[in-house]
Amino acid sequence: MLHFDVFTLFPTIFASPLQESILKRAQEMGRLSVALHDIRDYTTDKHHITDDYPYGGGGGMVMKPEPIFAAVEAVLAEALPETPVILLSPQGRLFNQAAARELAEHQRLALICGRYEGVDERVRQFLATDEISIGDYVLSGGELGAMVVVDAVTRLLPGVLGDPGAPFEDSHADGLLEYPHYTRPAEYRGYKVPSVLLSGHHAEVTRWRRQASLRRTFLRRPDLLARARLSEADRVFLRQLEEVGAQGGGG
Ligand code: 9D3
């Protein structure tokens, strides 16, 4: 069982993603629980202020430290001292499948979502143990980042996915992009499913899929090939792609 404590000014953002599909099922199965904590509930002033002007001037507002510290310390009072406290921020280390696997080892994770131009630096220095960005683009706050982390980590919990070794493997499990998937009809508007997939030759299907994966990764994400787990046959095929070009397909 993995428990998330999410600290946010907009807890309702999380409602729908948690109520559908895999995340819904994971909660029903008792593998996942998510507690949403409204940072505003931990303000002590009459107007429940959570932001303030930046020292030194400049535009935008900064999230005040007191309500964030109060919220996290109250909620995690009885938690294990090693519970990661993760700040979602554009300055964090980039989230990837390896980071998701690492987080899935914990029993409890705290996620702090920033808003405005950012959070007071003391939150990052003295409260958070970890800082994560989900990619090099600008979001309006940490909530969607936190949701991405919850989703990616939950899929890795034992029993959450139907059959962990089956065809729908993680795109990044062996470090390659996935091969193309097809279902019926065998011809749609004149567009045909590759005949090898209808042939019943299992070994040929496996080889076609592997080569389609390699070709697609070579064309779209060559950066992934450096860290991919490749057989000698894979390397021979890739050398061929480099020499004669990728010849359409897969791109
Ligand atoms: C004006 C400079 N901006 C930094 C690029 C300020 C700023 C933009 C967006 C400050 C905070 C935010 C809100 N973003 C997040 O909280 C965030 C985020 C993101 O923007 N991109 C990728 N991952 C993440 S995780 C949290």
CSV table of C-alpha atoms and ligand atoms in Angstrom, one decimal:
chain,number,residue,atom,x,y,z
A,1,MET,CA,0.0,0.0,0.0
A,2,LEU,CA,1.3,3.4,-1.0
A,3,HIS,CA,0.0,6.6,0.6
A,4,PHE,CA,0.3,10.1,-0.9
A,5,ASP,CA,-0.1,13.3,1.0
A,6,VAL,CA,-0.7,16.1,-1.4
A,7,PHE,CA,-0.4,19.7,-0.3
A,8,THR,CA,-2.1,22.2,-2.6
A,9,LEU,CA,-4.1,25.4,-2.7
A,10,PHE,CA,-6.4,23.6,-5.3
A,11,PRO,CA,-7.3,20.2,-4.0
A,12,THR,CA,-10.3,19.9,-6.4
A,13,ILE,CA,-8.0,19.7,-9.4
A,14,PHE,CA,-7.2,16.1,-8.3
A,15,ALA,CA,-10.8,14.9,-8.1
A,16,SER,CA,-11.4,13.5,-11.6
A,17,PRO,CA,-8.1,11.8,-12.3
A,18,LEU,CA,-8.3,9.9,-9.0
A,19,GLN,CA,-11.9,8.8,-9.7
A,20,GLU,CA,-11.3,7.1,-13.0
A,21,SER,CA,-9.7,4.0,-14.5
A,22,ILE,CA,-6.4,2.7,-13.0
A,23,LEU,CA,-6.2,5.2,-10.1
A,24,LYS,CA,-9.7,4.5,-9.1
A,25,ARG,CA,-9.1,0.7,-9.2
A,26,ALA,CA,-5.8,1.0,-7.3
A,27,GLN,CA,-7.6,2.8,-4.4
A,28,GLU,CA,-10.5,0.3,-4.4
A,29,MET,CA,-7.9,-2.5,-4.3
A,30,GLY,CA,-6.3,-0.9,-1.3
A,31,ARG,CA,-2.9,-0.5,-3.1
A,32,LEU,CA,-3.2,3.3,-3.2
A,33,SER,CA,-4.5,6.1,-1.0
A,34,VAL,CA,-4.3,9.8,-1.5
A,35,ALA,CA,-5.0,12.4,1.1
A,36,LEU,CA,-5.5,16.0,-0.2
A,37,HIS,CA,-4.5,18.8,2.1
A,38,ASP,CA,-5.6,22.3,1.5
A,39,ILE,CA,-2.6,24.6,2.4
A,40,ARG,CA,-5.1,27.4,3.1
A,41,ASP,CA,-6.5,25.4,6.0
A,42,TYR,CA,-3.2,25.9,7.8
A,43,THR,CA,-3.2,29.7,7.7
A,44,THR,CA,-3.7,31.5,11.0
A,45,ASP,CA,-4.6,35.0,9.8
A,46,LYS,CA,-8.1,36.3,9.4
A,47,HIS,CA,-7.9,36.4,5.6
A,48,HIS,CA,-6.2,33.0,5.1
A,49,ILE,CA,-3.4,34.6,3.1
A,50,THR,CA,-1.0,32.1,1.4
A,51,ASP,CA,1.1,34.4,-0.7
A,52,ASP,CA,3.0,37.6,-0.3
A,53,TYR,CA,5.2,40.1,-2.3
A,54,PRO,CA,8.8,39.0,-3.0
A,55,TYR,CA,11.6,40.5,-0.9
A,56,GLY,CA,13.8,42.6,-3.2
A,57,GLY,CA,10.9,43.5,-5.4
A,58,GLY,CA,10.0,42.3,-8.9
A,59,GLY,CA,6.8,40.9,-10.3
A,60,GLY,CA,4.6,38.1,-9.1
A,61,MET,CA,3.8,36.7,-5.7
A,62,VAL,CA,5.5,34.0,-3.6
A,63,MET,CA,3.9,31.4,-1.5
A,64,LYS,CA,4.5,32.1,2.2
A,65,PRO,CA,6.4,29.5,4.1
A,66,GLU,CA,4.4,29.3,7.3
A,67,PRO,CA,1.2,27.5,6.0
A,68,ILE,CA,3.3,25.0,4.0
A,69,PHE,CA,5.5,24.1,7.0
A,70,ALA,CA,2.5,23.9,9.3
A,71,ALA,CA,0.6,21.7,6.9
A,72,VAL,CA,3.4,19.3,6.2
A,73,GLU,CA,4.6,19.1,9.8
A,74,ALA,CA,1.0,18.5,11.1
A,75,VAL,CA,0.2,15.8,8.6
A,76,LEU,CA,3.6,14.0,8.7
A,77,ALA,CA,3.9,14.2,12.5
A,78,GLU,CA,3.5,10.5,12.9
A,79,ALA,CA,5.1,9.5,9.6
A,80,LEU,CA,8.5,7.8,9.3
A,81,PRO,CA,11.4,10.3,9.3
A,82,GLU,CA,12.6,8.9,5.9
A,83,THR,CA,9.3,9.9,4.2
A,84,PRO,CA,10.3,11.9,1.1
A,85,VAL,CA,8.8,15.4,1.0
A,86,ILE,CA,8.8,16.3,-2.7
A,87,LEU,CA,8.4,19.8,-4.0
A,88,LEU,CA,7.1,20.0,-7.6
A,89,SER,CA,8.9,22.8,-9.3
A,90,PRO,CA,10.3,23.8,-12.6
A,91,GLN,CA,13.8,23.7,-11.0
A,92,GLY,CA,13.6,20.1,-9.9
A,93,ARG,CA,15.4,17.1,-11.3
A,94,LEU,CA,13.6,15.7,-14.4
A,95,PHE,CA,11.0,13.0,-13.6
A,96,ASN,CA,11.4,9.8,-15.6
A,97,GLN,CA,10.6,6.1,-15.3
A,98,ALA,CA,13.7,5.4,-13.1
A,99,ALA,CA,12.5,8.1,-10.7
A,100,ALA,CA,9.0,6.6,-10.7
A,101,ARG,CA,10.4,3.1,-9.9
A,102,GLU,CA,12.5,4.6,-7.0
A,103,LEU,CA,9.5,6.4,-5.5
A,104,ALA,CA,7.3,3.2,-5.8
A,105,GLU,CA,9.6,1.6,-3.2
A,106,HIS,CA,8.3,3.9,-0.5
A,107,GLN,CA,5.2,3.4,1.6
A,108,ARG,CA,4.4,7.1,1.9
A,109,LEU,CA,5.2,10.2,-0.2
A,110,ALA,CA,4.4,13.8,0.4
A,111,LEU,CA,4.0,16.1,-2.6
A,112,ILE,CA,4.0,19.9,-2.3
A,113,CYS,CA,2.4,21.8,-5.1
A,114,GLY,CA,3.5,25.4,-5.7
A,115,ARG,CA,1.5,28.2,-7.3
A,116,TYR,CA,2.2,31.8,-8.2
A,117,GLU,CA,5.8,32.5,-9.2
A,118,GLY,CA,7.1,29.9,-6.7
A,119,VAL,CA,7.4,29.1,-3.1
A,120,ASP,CA,9.6,30.7,-0.4
A,121,GLU,CA,13.1,29.3,-0.8
A,122,ARG,CA,13.1,28.0,2.8
A,123,VAL,CA,10.5,25.4,1.9
A,124,ARG,CA,12.9,24.0,-0.7
A,125,GLN,CA,15.9,24.2,1.7
A,126,PHE,CA,14.5,23.1,5.0
A,127,LEU,CA,11.2,21.2,4.4
A,128,ALA,CA,11.5,19.4,1.1
A,129,THR,CA,13.9,16.5,0.7
A,130,ASP,CA,13.5,16.3,-3.0
A,131,GLU,CA,12.5,18.5,-5.9
A,132,ILE,CA,11.0,17.2,-9.1
A,133,SER,CA,10.1,18.8,-12.5
A,134,ILE,CA,8.0,16.8,-15.0
A,135,GLY,CA,9.5,18.4,-18.1
A,136,ASP,CA,10.9,21.5,-19.7
A,137,TYR,CA,7.7,23.5,-20.3
A,138,VAL,CA,5.9,26.0,-18.1
A,139,LEU,CA,2.9,24.9,-16.0
A,140,SER,CA,0.6,27.1,-13.9
A,141,GLY,CA,1.4,25.2,-10.8
A,142,GLY,CA,2.6,21.9,-9.3
A,143,GLU,CA,-0.8,20.1,-9.3
A,144,LEU,CA,-0.6,18.6,-12.7
A,145,GLY,CA,3.0,17.6,-12.0
A,146,ALA,CA,1.9,15.9,-8.8
A,147,MET,CA,-0.8,14.1,-10.6
A,148,VAL,CA,1.7,12.8,-13.2
A,149,VAL,CA,3.9,11.5,-10.3
A,150,VAL,CA,0.9,9.8,-8.6
A,151,ASP,CA,-0.2,8.2,-11.9
A,152,ALA,CA,3.3,7.0,-13.0
A,153,VAL,CA,4.2,5.6,-9.6
A,154,THR,CA,0.8,3.9,-9.0
A,155,ARG,CA,1.1,1.9,-12.2
A,156,LEU,CA,4.2,0.3,-10.8
A,157,LEU,CA,2.6,-1.0,-7.6
A,158,PRO,CA,2.2,-4.8,-7.5
A,159,GLY,CA,-1.2,-5.9,-8.7
A,160,VAL,CA,-2.4,-2.6,-10.0
A,161,LEU,CA,-2.0,-3.5,-13.7
A,162,GLY,CA,-3.8,-6.6,-14.8
A,163,ASP,CA,-0.9,-8.7,-16.1
A,164,PRO,CA,2.5,-7.0,-15.6
A,165,GLY,CA,4.5,-9.0,-18.3
A,166,ALA,CA,1.9,-8.9,-21.0
A,167,PRO,CA,2.1,-7.2,-24.4
A,168,PHE,CA,1.4,-3.7,-23.1
A,169,GLU,CA,4.8,-3.3,-21.6
A,170,ASP,CA,6.0,0.1,-20.5
A,171,SER,CA,7.3,2.0,-23.5
A,172,HIS,CA,10.5,2.6,-21.5
A,173,ALA,CA,10.8,-0.8,-19.9
A,174,ASP,CA,13.6,-1.9,-22.2
A,175,GLY,CA,14.5,1.6,-23.1
A,176,LEU,CA,12.9,1.5,-26.6
A,177,LEU,CA,9.7,3.1,-28.0
A,178,GLU,CA,6.8,0.7,-28.6
A,179,TYR,CA,6.1,-1.1,-31.9
A,180,PRO,CA,2.8,-0.2,-33.7
A,181,HIS,CA,-0.3,-1.8,-32.4
A,182,TYR,CA,-3.3,-2.9,-34.6
A,183,THR,CA,-6.7,-4.5,-34.1
A,184,ARG,CA,-9.6,-5.4,-36.3
A,185,PRO,CA,-10.5,-4.7,-39.0
A,186,ALA,CA,-7.6,-6.0,-41.1
A,187,GLU,CA,-8.4,-3.3,-43.7
A,188,TYR,CA,-9.9,0.0,-42.8
A,189,ARG,CA,-10.7,2.6,-45.5
A,190,GLY,CA,-8.1,0.7,-47.6
A,191,TYR,CA,-5.4,1.0,-44.9
A,192,LYS,CA,-4.1,-2.5,-44.3
A,193,VAL,CA,-2.6,-4.1,-41.2
A,194,PRO,CA,0.9,-5.3,-42.0
A,195,SER,CA,0.4,-8.9,-43.3
A,196,VAL,CA,3.1,-10.4,-41.0
A,197,LEU,CA,0.8,-9.7,-38.0
A,198,LEU,CA,-2.0,-11.8,-39.7
A,199,SER,CA,0.4,-14.6,-40.7
A,200,GLY,CA,0.3,-16.6,-37.5
A,201,HIS,CA,4.2,-16.9,-37.6
A,202,HIS,CA,4.9,-16.0,-34.0
A,203,ALA,CA,8.7,-15.8,-34.4
A,204,GLU,CA,8.3,-13.5,-37.5
A,205,VAL,CA,5.8,-11.3,-35.6
A,206,THR,CA,8.3,-11.0,-32.7
A,207,ARG,CA,11.1,-10.0,-35.0
A,208,TRP,CA,8.9,-7.5,-36.9
A,209,ARG,CA,7.9,-5.9,-33.7
A,210,ARG,CA,11.4,-5.7,-32.4
A,211,GLN,CA,12.6,-4.1,-35.6
A,212,ALA,CA,9.7,-1.7,-35.7
A,213,SER,CA,10.6,-0.6,-32.1
A,214,LEU,CA,14.2,-0.2,-33.0
A,215,ARG,CA,13.4,1.8,-36.2
A,216,ARG,CA,11.0,4.1,-34.4
A,217,THR,CA,13.4,4.7,-31.6
A,218,PHE,CA,16.2,5.4,-34.1
A,219,LEU,CA,14.1,7.9,-36.0
A,220,ARG,CA,12.3,9.7,-33.1
A,221,ARG,CA,14.4,9.2,-30.0
A,222,PRO,CA,17.9,8.3,-30.9
A,223,ASP,CA,19.0,9.5,-27.5
A,224,LEU,CA,17.3,6.5,-25.9
A,225,LEU,CA,19.5,4.0,-27.8
A,226,ALA,CA,22.6,4.8,-25.8
A,227,ARG,CA,20.9,3.3,-22.6
A,228,ALA,CA,18.7,0.7,-24.3
A,229,ARG,CA,19.1,-3.0,-23.6
A,230,LEU,CA,20.1,-4.3,-27.0
A,231,SER,CA,21.0,-7.8,-28.3
A,232,GLU,CA,23.7,-8.4,-30.9
A,233,ALA,CA,20.9,-8.9,-33.5
A,234,ASP,CA,19.5,-5.5,-32.5
A,235,ARG,CA,22.9,-3.8,-33.0
A,236,VAL,CA,23.3,-5.4,-36.4
A,237,PHE,CA,19.8,-4.1,-37.4
A,238,LEU,CA,20.6,-0.6,-36.1
A,239,ARG,CA,23.9,-0.6,-38.0
A,240,GLN,CA,21.8,-1.4,-41.1
A,241,LEU,CA,19.5,1.5,-40.4
A,242,GLU,CA,22.5,3.9,-40.1
A,243,GLU,CA,23.9,2.6,-43.4
A,244,VAL,CA,20.9,2.4,-45.7
A,245,GLY,CA,18.6,4.8,-43.9
A,246,ALA,CA,15.5,3.9,-42.0
A,247,GLN,CA,13.4,3.5,-45.3
A,248,GLY,CA,10.1,5.1,-44.1
A,249,GLY,CA,7.9,3.0,-41.9
A,250,GLY,CA,8.0,3.4,-38.1
A,251,GLY,CA,8.6,7.2,-38.3
B,1,9D3,C1,9.1,33.3,-14.7
B,1,9D3,C2,9.9,32.1,-14.4
B,1,9D3,N1,9.0,30.9,-14.3
B,1,9D3,C3,9.9,29.7,-14.2
B,1,9D3,C4,10.0,29.0,-15.6
B,1,9D3,C5,8.3,31.0,-13.1
B,1,9D3,C6,7.4,29.8,-12.8
B,1,9D3,C7,6.7,29.2,-13.8
B,1,9D3,C8,5.8,28.1,-13.5
B,1,9D3,C9,7.2,29.4,-11.5
B,1,9D3,C10,6.4,28.4,-11.2
B,1,9D3,C11,5.6,27.8,-12.2
B,1,9D3,C12,4.7,26.7,-11.9
B,1,9D3,N2,5.2,25.4,-12.3
B,1,9D3,C13,5.3,24.4,-11.4
B,1,9D3,O1,5.0,24.6,-10.3
B,1,9D3,C14,5.8,23.1,-11.9
B,1,9D3,C15,6.3,22.7,-13.1
B,1,9D3,C16,6.5,23.3,-14.4
B,1,9D3,O2,6.2,24.5,-14.6
B,1,9D3,N3,7.1,22.6,-15.4
B,1,9D3,C17,7.4,21.3,-15.2
B,1,9D3,N4,7.3,20.7,-14.1
B,1,9D3,C18,6.7,21.3,-13.0
B,1,9D3,S1,6.5,20.7,-11.5
B,1,9D3,C19,5.8,22.1,-10.9
